[in-house]
XYZ file of C-alpha atoms in Angstrom:
585
model
C -32.166 19.662 1.105
C -35.749 18.424 -0.218
C -36.761 18.113 3.288
C -36.169 21.703 4.386
C -38.124 23.021 1.205
C -41.793 23.476 0.728
C -42.838 21.639 -2.182
C -44.163 24.977 -3.850
C -40.035 26.328 -3.724
C -39.217 22.834 -4.756
C -41.420 22.857 -7.598
C -39.987 26.088 -8.522
C -36.455 24.813 -8.379
C -37.267 21.733 -10.954
C -39.080 23.732 -12.989
C -35.928 26.032 -13.396
C -33.476 23.222 -13.646
C -35.659 21.746 -16.569
C -35.635 25.279 -18.419
C -32.064 25.867 -17.723
C -30.903 22.473 -19.462
C -33.528 22.648 -22.123
C -31.903 26.533 -22.855
C -28.169 24.513 -22.758
C -29.378 21.766 -25.115
C -30.976 24.297 -27.868
C -28.046 26.591 -27.803
C -25.663 23.737 -27.994
C -27.910 22.253 -30.861
C -27.673 25.132 -32.543
C -24.211 25.988 -32.812
C -23.604 22.688 -34.342
C -26.238 22.894 -36.708
C -24.771 26.474 -37.510
C -21.206 24.809 -38.621
C -22.891 23.492 -41.796
C -22.472 25.620 -44.262
C -18.993 26.263 -43.564
C -18.445 22.223 -43.947
C -20.255 22.664 -47.021
C -18.054 25.369 -48.526
C -14.776 23.812 -47.441
C -16.014 20.456 -48.514
C -15.258 19.097 -44.849
C -17.520 15.846 -45.415
C -16.213 14.318 -42.193
C -16.178 17.173 -40.193
C -20.204 17.678 -41.140
C -20.566 13.441 -40.236
C -18.666 14.189 -36.706
C -21.246 17.461 -36.046
C -24.580 15.044 -37.032
C -23.379 12.026 -34.726
C -23.012 15.024 -32.393
C -25.966 16.644 -32.338
C -27.340 13.206 -32.610
C -26.197 12.548 -28.979
C -26.535 15.963 -27.272
C -30.536 15.270 -26.267
C -29.600 12.257 -24.166
C -26.326 13.717 -22.717
C -28.452 16.445 -21.309
C -31.418 14.761 -20.473
C -29.093 12.314 -18.353
C -27.648 15.437 -16.915
C -30.753 16.839 -15.668
C -32.665 13.957 -14.356
C -29.610 13.103 -12.019
C -29.845 16.654 -10.976
C -33.748 16.488 -10.368
C -33.649 13.158 -8.447
C -30.785 14.378 -6.163
C -32.785 17.272 -5.234
C -36.125 16.210 -4.847
C -34.646 12.958 -2.913
C -37.293 11.359 -1.396
C -39.760 13.341 -2.669
C -39.197 12.097 -6.166
C -42.816 10.343 -7.091
C -44.419 13.067 -5.190
C -47.081 13.947 -8.176
C -47.907 17.289 -6.677
C -44.944 18.591 -6.956
C -44.750 17.838 -10.467
C -48.166 18.966 -11.364
C -46.655 22.287 -9.464
C -43.339 22.057 -11.722
C -45.067 21.903 -14.801
C -47.479 24.581 -14.005
C -44.215 26.823 -13.534
C -42.381 25.663 -16.675
C -45.266 26.221 -18.811
C -45.190 30.122 -17.665
C -41.604 30.278 -17.854
C -41.560 29.293 -21.630
C -44.641 31.160 -22.892
C -42.094 33.430 -24.440
C -39.541 30.762 -26.153
C -39.727 30.197 -30.025
C -39.067 26.803 -29.195
C -41.985 26.555 -26.252
C -43.240 23.169 -28.694
C -39.351 21.366 -28.146
C -39.410 22.842 -23.918
C -42.775 20.976 -23.795
C -41.059 17.761 -25.388
C -38.058 18.134 -23.178
C -39.845 18.176 -19.661
C -41.908 15.134 -21.177
C -38.501 13.646 -21.549
C -37.565 13.832 -18.043
C -41.048 13.316 -16.474
C -41.328 10.177 -18.629
C -37.471 9.042 -17.264
C -38.625 9.643 -13.427
C -42.225 7.620 -14.122
C -42.252 5.184 -16.450
C -45.881 6.485 -16.939
C -47.953 4.030 -18.540
C -49.927 5.898 -21.538
C -50.055 9.671 -20.866
C -50.722 11.173 -17.739
C -52.008 14.825 -18.378
C -51.150 15.869 -14.492
C -47.629 15.874 -14.352
C -46.728 15.925 -18.567
C -47.617 17.875 -21.559
C -50.220 15.595 -23.769
C -50.947 18.105 -25.753
C -49.348 21.712 -25.890
C -50.547 24.140 -23.592
C -50.676 26.817 -26.233
C -53.700 26.528 -28.884
C -51.288 29.007 -31.416
C -47.571 30.066 -31.341
C -47.692 32.006 -27.737
C -45.230 34.268 -29.226
C -45.341 36.445 -32.984
C -42.618 35.410 -34.940
C -39.871 37.967 -35.352
C -39.025 37.744 -38.847
C -40.382 35.505 -41.362
C -38.743 32.396 -42.167
C -38.278 32.826 -45.926
C -36.933 35.662 -48.311
C -39.604 37.284 -50.600
C -38.549 37.953 -54.506
C -40.724 39.598 -56.787
C -41.179 39.450 -60.203
C -38.686 39.701 -62.158
C -37.939 40.561 -66.063
C -36.435 37.006 -66.719
C -36.598 34.073 -64.916
C -32.746 33.430 -64.750
C -32.099 36.755 -63.034
C -34.462 35.921 -60.750
C -32.613 32.370 -59.789
C -28.954 33.898 -59.684
C -29.999 36.905 -57.419
C -31.677 34.035 -55.028
C -28.464 32.055 -54.786
C -26.362 34.811 -54.102
C -28.416 35.853 -51.233
C -27.104 32.693 -49.404
C -23.470 34.590 -50.126
C -21.819 31.235 -50.084
C -17.757 31.275 -49.418
C -16.634 29.319 -52.550
C -16.480 29.794 -55.895
C -19.795 28.474 -58.560
C -18.023 27.166 -61.541
C -20.663 29.080 -63.434
C -23.198 30.169 -62.083
C -24.932 32.476 -64.674
C -25.021 28.996 -66.935
C -26.811 27.261 -63.730
C -29.472 30.000 -63.082
C -30.381 29.778 -67.300
C -30.846 25.741 -66.938
C -32.970 26.229 -63.714
C -34.987 29.053 -65.251
C -35.578 26.289 -68.424
C -37.079 23.842 -66.266
C -38.700 26.350 -64.437
C -40.950 27.649 -67.482
C -41.145 23.972 -68.916
C -42.921 23.538 -65.423
C -45.300 26.351 -65.651
C -46.254 25.481 -69.008
C -46.825 21.466 -68.190
C -49.371 23.230 -65.284
C -50.637 25.791 -67.521
C -49.425 28.265 -65.908
C -48.247 32.210 -66.749
C -45.082 31.506 -68.269
C -43.408 33.885 -65.610
C -42.808 33.768 -62.041
C -44.792 36.638 -60.312
C -43.200 35.602 -56.834
C -40.831 33.737 -54.796
C -40.360 32.756 -51.051
C -37.215 30.976 -50.253
C -36.184 29.426 -46.542
C -33.774 32.180 -45.182
C -30.813 28.986 -44.822
C -29.636 26.481 -46.614
C -30.777 22.553 -46.165
C -27.632 20.527 -45.619
C -26.805 16.828 -45.151
C -24.215 14.614 -46.671
C -22.336 16.153 -49.585
C -24.844 18.406 -50.636
C -27.076 21.773 -50.182
C -30.825 22.503 -50.883
C -32.201 25.647 -51.211
C -36.123 25.263 -50.468
C -38.894 27.220 -51.331
C -41.993 27.765 -52.925
C -42.966 30.030 -56.189
C -45.857 31.528 -56.994
C -47.755 31.940 -60.802
C -51.140 32.790 -60.948
C -52.937 30.428 -58.906
C -50.309 27.946 -58.631
C -48.184 27.201 -55.799
C -45.154 25.461 -57.339
C -42.115 23.680 -54.900
C -38.791 24.598 -55.506
C -35.488 23.215 -54.472
C -31.882 23.781 -55.890
C -29.572 20.627 -54.643
C -26.257 22.016 -54.853
C -23.118 19.972 -54.736
C -19.236 20.557 -55.449
C -17.058 19.683 -58.509
C -13.627 20.403 -58.845
C -14.404 23.607 -60.609
C -16.653 24.700 -57.896
C -19.978 24.896 -56.585
C -23.002 23.531 -59.225
C -26.433 23.419 -59.161
C -26.992 20.061 -59.783
C -30.616 19.700 -59.869
C -34.013 21.927 -59.747
C -36.902 20.014 -57.601
C -40.426 21.311 -59.109
C -42.541 18.686 -57.979
C -44.447 17.572 -54.353
C -43.038 13.603 -55.079
C -39.733 14.938 -56.093
C -39.468 17.257 -52.672
C -41.557 15.185 -50.502
C -38.637 12.277 -51.339
C -35.983 14.586 -50.421
C -37.848 14.873 -46.901
C -37.819 11.093 -46.844
C -38.332 8.937 -43.890
C -35.138 6.718 -45.051
C -33.095 9.729 -44.353
C -30.869 11.444 -42.284
C -31.630 14.739 -40.331
C -30.751 17.881 -42.235
C -28.788 20.508 -40.627
C -30.769 24.399 -41.292
C -30.522 27.164 -39.065
C -34.107 28.322 -38.029
C -34.959 30.840 -35.698
C -38.388 28.843 -34.956
C -38.568 25.529 -36.050
C -42.651 25.850 -36.271
C -42.440 28.599 -39.000
C -40.264 26.196 -41.151
C -42.349 23.291 -40.234
C -45.788 25.132 -41.545
C -43.497 26.646 -44.854
C -42.547 23.012 -45.560
C -45.982 21.872 -45.441
C -47.058 23.999 -48.114
C -44.971 21.936 -50.356
C -45.244 18.288 -49.048
C -49.030 18.641 -48.196
C -48.859 15.124 -47.398
C -46.066 14.670 -44.950
C -46.959 14.751 -41.818
C -46.402 17.397 -38.972
C -44.050 14.822 -37.106
C -42.103 13.811 -40.223
C -41.222 17.416 -40.661
C -39.654 18.219 -37.439
C -37.826 14.616 -37.956
C -36.393 15.896 -41.115
C -35.114 19.094 -39.741
C -33.081 17.381 -36.760
C -35.789 17.846 -34.143
C -36.442 14.172 -33.517
C -37.344 14.234 -30.177
C -40.614 16.285 -30.569
C -40.976 14.519 -33.851
C -41.866 11.233 -31.807
C -44.444 13.695 -29.797
C -46.196 15.027 -33.030
C -46.027 11.131 -33.817
C -47.710 10.149 -30.683
C -50.455 12.778 -30.731
C -51.246 12.144 -34.286
C -52.041 8.677 -33.603
C -53.853 9.350 -30.587
C -56.064 11.658 -32.908
C -56.335 8.765 -35.571
C -58.174 6.611 -32.742
C -60.268 9.264 -31.539
C -61.661 9.322 -35.110
C -61.254 5.802 -36.225
C -62.751 2.276 -35.314
C -59.629 0.451 -36.816
C -58.168 -2.783 -35.227
C -54.818 -3.639 -35.111
C -54.193 -6.743 -37.148
C -50.779 -8.895 -38.103
C -49.060 -6.531 -41.100
C -48.601 -8.554 -44.202
C -45.843 -10.124 -45.892
C -43.931 -13.303 -43.932
C -43.355 -13.706 -40.134
C -40.266 -12.409 -38.697
C -37.876 -14.707 -36.309
C -37.117 -11.914 -33.934
C -40.122 -9.256 -34.526
C -43.958 -9.241 -34.280
C -45.419 -6.882 -36.932
C -48.541 -5.226 -36.582
C -50.368 -2.222 -38.272
C -53.805 -0.739 -38.748
C -55.197 -0.724 -41.962
C -56.155 2.876 -41.838
C -53.153 4.287 -40.628
C -50.028 4.085 -42.348
C -47.381 3.068 -39.522
C -46.395 -0.297 -38.514
C -45.362 -1.129 -34.791
C -42.483 -3.356 -34.263
C -42.529 -5.731 -31.139
C -39.413 -7.602 -30.071
C -40.139 -11.835 -29.398
C -38.931 -13.179 -25.790
C -37.090 -15.576 -27.717
C -35.720 -15.959 -31.383
C -35.976 -19.335 -33.011
C -32.498 -21.190 -34.785
C -30.770 -19.855 -36.468
C -30.684 -16.461 -34.356
C -28.863 -16.107 -32.073
C -29.081 -12.603 -31.082
C -30.355 -11.068 -27.829
C -32.933 -8.277 -27.206
C -29.995 -6.106 -26.457
C -28.064 -6.945 -29.666
C -31.638 -5.837 -31.492
C -32.007 -2.712 -29.824
C -28.324 -2.026 -30.594
C -29.185 -2.506 -34.095
C -31.996 0.227 -34.209
C -29.680 2.469 -32.386
C -26.830 2.215 -35.297
C -29.186 3.142 -37.666
C -30.712 5.680 -35.751
C -27.098 7.404 -35.263
C -25.918 6.220 -38.830
C -26.156 7.503 -42.543
C -29.370 6.413 -44.293
C -28.679 6.811 -47.948
C -32.148 6.974 -48.361
C -32.394 3.040 -47.614
C -32.696 2.559 -44.164
C -36.308 3.589 -42.461
C -36.596 5.548 -39.482
C -37.930 3.975 -36.699
C -39.017 6.040 -33.780
C -38.579 4.093 -29.828
C -41.620 4.429 -27.990
C -42.366 3.206 -24.625
C -44.734 2.179 -22.228
C -47.542 2.754 -24.921
C -51.442 2.019 -23.679
C -54.229 1.159 -25.978
C -58.006 -0.516 -25.567
C -58.015 -4.148 -25.777
C -60.873 -3.357 -28.477
C -58.421 -1.854 -30.600
C -56.559 -5.425 -31.309
C -58.088 -8.802 -33.319
C -58.175 -11.410 -30.829
C -55.446 -13.389 -33.136
C -53.328 -10.509 -32.868
C -53.198 -10.139 -29.010
C -53.301 -13.953 -28.429
C -50.059 -14.229 -30.751
C -48.481 -11.318 -28.892
C -48.518 -12.694 -25.713
C -47.498 -16.138 -27.029
C -44.008 -14.723 -28.689
C -43.892 -11.302 -26.307
C -45.318 -12.063 -22.991
C -42.053 -10.057 -21.582
C -43.428 -6.811 -23.613
C -46.909 -6.803 -23.979
C -49.893 -7.504 -21.116
C -52.875 -7.108 -20.566
C -54.234 -4.628 -18.002
C -58.179 -4.399 -17.283
C -59.540 -3.128 -20.627
C -56.363 -2.286 -21.700
C -52.842 -3.249 -23.628
C -50.004 -1.996 -22.552
C -46.738 -2.510 -24.959
C -43.536 -1.780 -22.900
C -41.462 -0.901 -26.092
C -42.092 -0.809 -29.596
C -40.541 0.722 -32.768
C -43.094 2.718 -34.768
C -42.072 3.030 -38.672
C -43.731 4.351 -41.550
C -45.380 1.420 -43.609
C -44.330 0.254 -46.679
C -44.956 -2.711 -49.167
C -43.024 -5.556 -48.717
C -40.481 -6.105 -52.097
C -41.586 -9.838 -52.409
C -45.165 -9.106 -52.375
C -44.764 -5.895 -54.297
C -42.870 -7.765 -57.199
C -46.172 -10.577 -57.069
C -48.832 -7.880 -57.407
C -47.926 -4.893 -59.078
C -47.892 -4.621 -62.921
C -44.877 -5.920 -64.976
C -43.250 -2.360 -65.828
C -43.236 -2.019 -61.683
C -41.720 -5.102 -60.615
C -38.799 -4.335 -63.153
C -38.294 -0.911 -61.824
C -38.520 -1.873 -58.591
C -36.091 -4.783 -58.595
C -33.407 -2.711 -60.616
C -34.012 -0.424 -57.557
C -33.521 -2.750 -55.410
C -29.945 -3.348 -56.326
C -29.499 0.250 -55.864
C -30.815 0.249 -52.481
C -27.819 -2.236 -51.840
C -25.456 -0.714 -53.588
C -26.128 2.638 -51.575
C -26.113 1.360 -48.251
C -23.000 -0.386 -49.315
C -21.213 2.953 -50.525
C -22.187 4.412 -46.774
C -20.932 1.446 -44.720
C -23.798 -0.605 -44.430
C -24.302 -4.460 -45.390
C -27.987 -6.167 -44.868
C -27.049 -9.063 -43.553
C -30.053 -10.958 -44.710
C -30.780 -9.890 -48.261
C -34.361 -11.471 -48.840
C -36.919 -9.643 -50.550
C -38.996 -10.081 -47.332
C -36.595 -7.296 -45.761
C -37.127 -4.607 -48.522
C -40.138 -2.266 -48.939
C -40.914 -0.657 -51.718
C -42.355 3.392 -50.683
C -45.444 5.186 -52.022
C -42.785 6.728 -54.724
C -41.827 3.242 -56.072
C -38.209 3.316 -53.869
C -36.982 0.470 -52.258
C -35.772 0.790 -48.873
C -34.651 -1.926 -46.128
C -36.645 -2.106 -42.967
C -35.304 -5.427 -41.132
C -31.887 -4.360 -38.814
C -31.455 -7.533 -37.050
C -28.707 -9.280 -39.482
C -27.304 -5.818 -40.695
C -23.769 -4.408 -39.966
C -20.948 -2.756 -41.209
C -19.757 -3.275 -44.505
C -16.178 -3.308 -43.396
C -16.455 -5.902 -40.633
C -17.317 -8.360 -43.290
C -15.071 -10.789 -45.191
C -16.020 -11.359 -49.254
C -14.768 -14.345 -50.261
C -14.734 -16.165 -53.721
C -16.188 -19.468 -53.670
C -13.233 -21.819 -54.056
C -13.949 -24.898 -56.602
C -15.360 -27.881 -55.775
C -12.426 -30.839 -56.423
C -15.107 -33.373 -57.061
C -18.774 -34.072 -58.304
C -19.154 -35.372 -55.001
C -18.038 -31.913 -53.257
C -21.017 -30.110 -55.048
C -23.581 -32.412 -53.955
C -22.378 -32.801 -50.246
C -24.766 -30.675 -48.111
C -22.043 -29.195 -46.000
C -19.358 -26.958 -47.821
C -16.224 -28.215 -49.065
C -13.996 -25.390 -47.540
C -13.618 -24.132 -44.291
C -15.782 -20.740 -43.259
C -14.513 -18.242 -40.898
C -17.170 -16.554 -39.007
C -18.242 -13.196 -40.892
C -17.362 -14.663 -44.380
C -19.717 -13.767 -47.182
C -19.694 -15.542 -50.305
C -21.435 -12.873 -52.796
C -21.755 -15.685 -56.089
C -24.657 -17.171 -53.857
C -26.823 -14.270 -53.576
C -28.195 -15.099 -56.659
C -29.594 -18.643 -55.527
C -31.799 -17.221 -52.533
C -32.984 -13.434 -54.075
C -36.264 -15.278 -54.535
C -36.536 -13.315 -57.997
C -38.782 -15.018 -61.047
C -36.287 -15.691 -64.132
C -37.149 -12.717 -65.841
C -36.651 -10.253 -63.263
C -33.494 -12.468 -62.167
C -32.087 -11.604 -65.608
C -33.053 -8.057 -65.106
C -31.364 -7.784 -61.976
C -28.572 -9.375 -62.938
C -27.856 -7.377 -66.233
C -28.234 -3.907 -63.696
C -26.101 -5.511 -60.774
C -24.454 -8.470 -61.437
C -21.612 -6.910 -60.044
C -22.852 -7.645 -56.789
C -22.049 -11.063 -57.078
C -19.061 -10.873 -57.044
C -16.168 -10.145 -54.338
C -14.605 -8.152 -56.437
C -17.239 -5.519 -55.676
C -17.255 -5.367 -52.366
C -13.979 -5.618 -51.712
C -13.346 -2.485 -53.668
C -15.951 -0.867 -52.164
C -14.304 -1.907 -48.771
C -10.876 -0.125 -49.921
C -12.616 2.979 -51.145
C -14.397 3.108 -47.573
C -10.914 1.974 -45.907
C -9.598 4.997 -47.928
C -11.719 7.739 -46.518
C -13.850 8.162 -49.897
C -17.153 9.747 -49.519
C -19.764 8.873 -51.995
C -22.537 11.295 -52.474
C -26.024 9.592 -52.508
C -28.539 11.848 -54.868
C -31.641 12.218 -53.276
C -33.345 12.576 -56.854
C -33.052 10.674 -59.841
C -30.165 10.751 -62.715
C -32.581 11.744 -64.920
C -33.398 14.991 -62.724
C -29.580 16.294 -63.225
C -29.202 19.279 -65.088
C -25.147 18.481 -66.276
C -24.023 15.711 -68.230
C -20.954 15.886 -65.969
C -17.736 14.121 -67.159
C -16.007 12.641 -64.952
C -13.559 15.193 -63.890
C -16.546 17.444 -62.474
C -18.469 14.490 -60.785
C -18.740 15.207 -56.745
C -15.477 15.736 -54.895
C -14.980 13.241 -52.223
């Protein structure tokens, strides 16, 4: 067909094809997202899990289809850049009235990069920066509802919650509204603010994830802007407001890079991201797009953020702090809080995985419930940096251990594939350098992190401290995925008793060990904790050293019983709930 058509005609057909595919993608994305509210109301947690998996796979499925269509009609002119430059110009005109123009640009780039595998960026055929300095369309309506001063804070809170019109009963909404109001008053006093909320602005739709719903907004009292999030959960007696988050740190943890993506209805994502920036100003635009499910555009924003940083920084990439890994070469820049992970060409014994295996583990983490403990990683291809950005030592090491991925072309370094993650302090370094109180807190949270992962059917595999990290909020997360597996695939066993003293001294086990066998009693021997920290860990999490704990967790998973992973500390909960009021499921 392409031989009979002019370049201009092909450009128009291509632009229309991609634009229609984007509309199909976004319509289906919104349809899946819209189901989250009823899933919450009906306590259909497994349905919400299925929706999350379906939504994550949607982008790749649609891009695969449109790539095939473009290759088919362009045929021998597939790599004609003049056609693609024309296609980009036509496409830009087509999306000028689209409320989701920035997502549409990223979608277009996904197609061009599939076709051209561009090294670095090519502004002729892709949107390097957006074509629009400001939103090309005005907002049809505000992303939030506004509530003016109410005589009593409890009335205001109850009014806000009722406006979300949940089709499920509350256990005691008036009680919960008063508890929230008391917390708000306490926060106002801490800030030295007026004792009254003058105005509240709440995002029109709830944020759904796991077994929770979060109503997100901001309060105004005098000059103070106060973030507010009402955390709702189900109990056997109905919905309760389990917590209210009223400070930036708590809300930032809710939107953490170690958590799965929210399902939230939004007419124009740009407006929602701008709103969220006012309550968590230290979050990157990229992280906020990712947190609400637009991870592909979040990756675009992250790349733009990196380019912007390089413009204003003379920093160099260096090998990241921490012990060298056997699978990944990790490097970062002191002035930029992300790390770059490149898969090595060969893995030393005893690692027997392949590059494909490692990439499958990262894909698993992307698709799985991260429970606030697995660091999200963005996958980039054909990154290009100036050679001067790399220290000589780092570049030499990269070319030695990852020459299949890293190459030097003239004055530039090309990286065929890398994972980019938020930088955290490796836990083994943290427990050596932090104050005693902080190290004890981190070690306790290390145990909680392992349990949170177990409750989500994840076993870290290698539980050495060096594979965990500590965030700026003091939370422990896991970032080394090459040994990670499903908990249900593990066989947890007790160590058989030795038959003799010689057995105990023997270099090899005195019993048969099958593939997949794990002996929790051995965990204590390789945690690498000092005596007092090991004692603290054992006091709080000694059950992790027993096969019983792991088997019981497996039985719960097999029975389909889900556990709600709270994105806030127990101390922030409003109710000391008795067992019959613990979250359902």
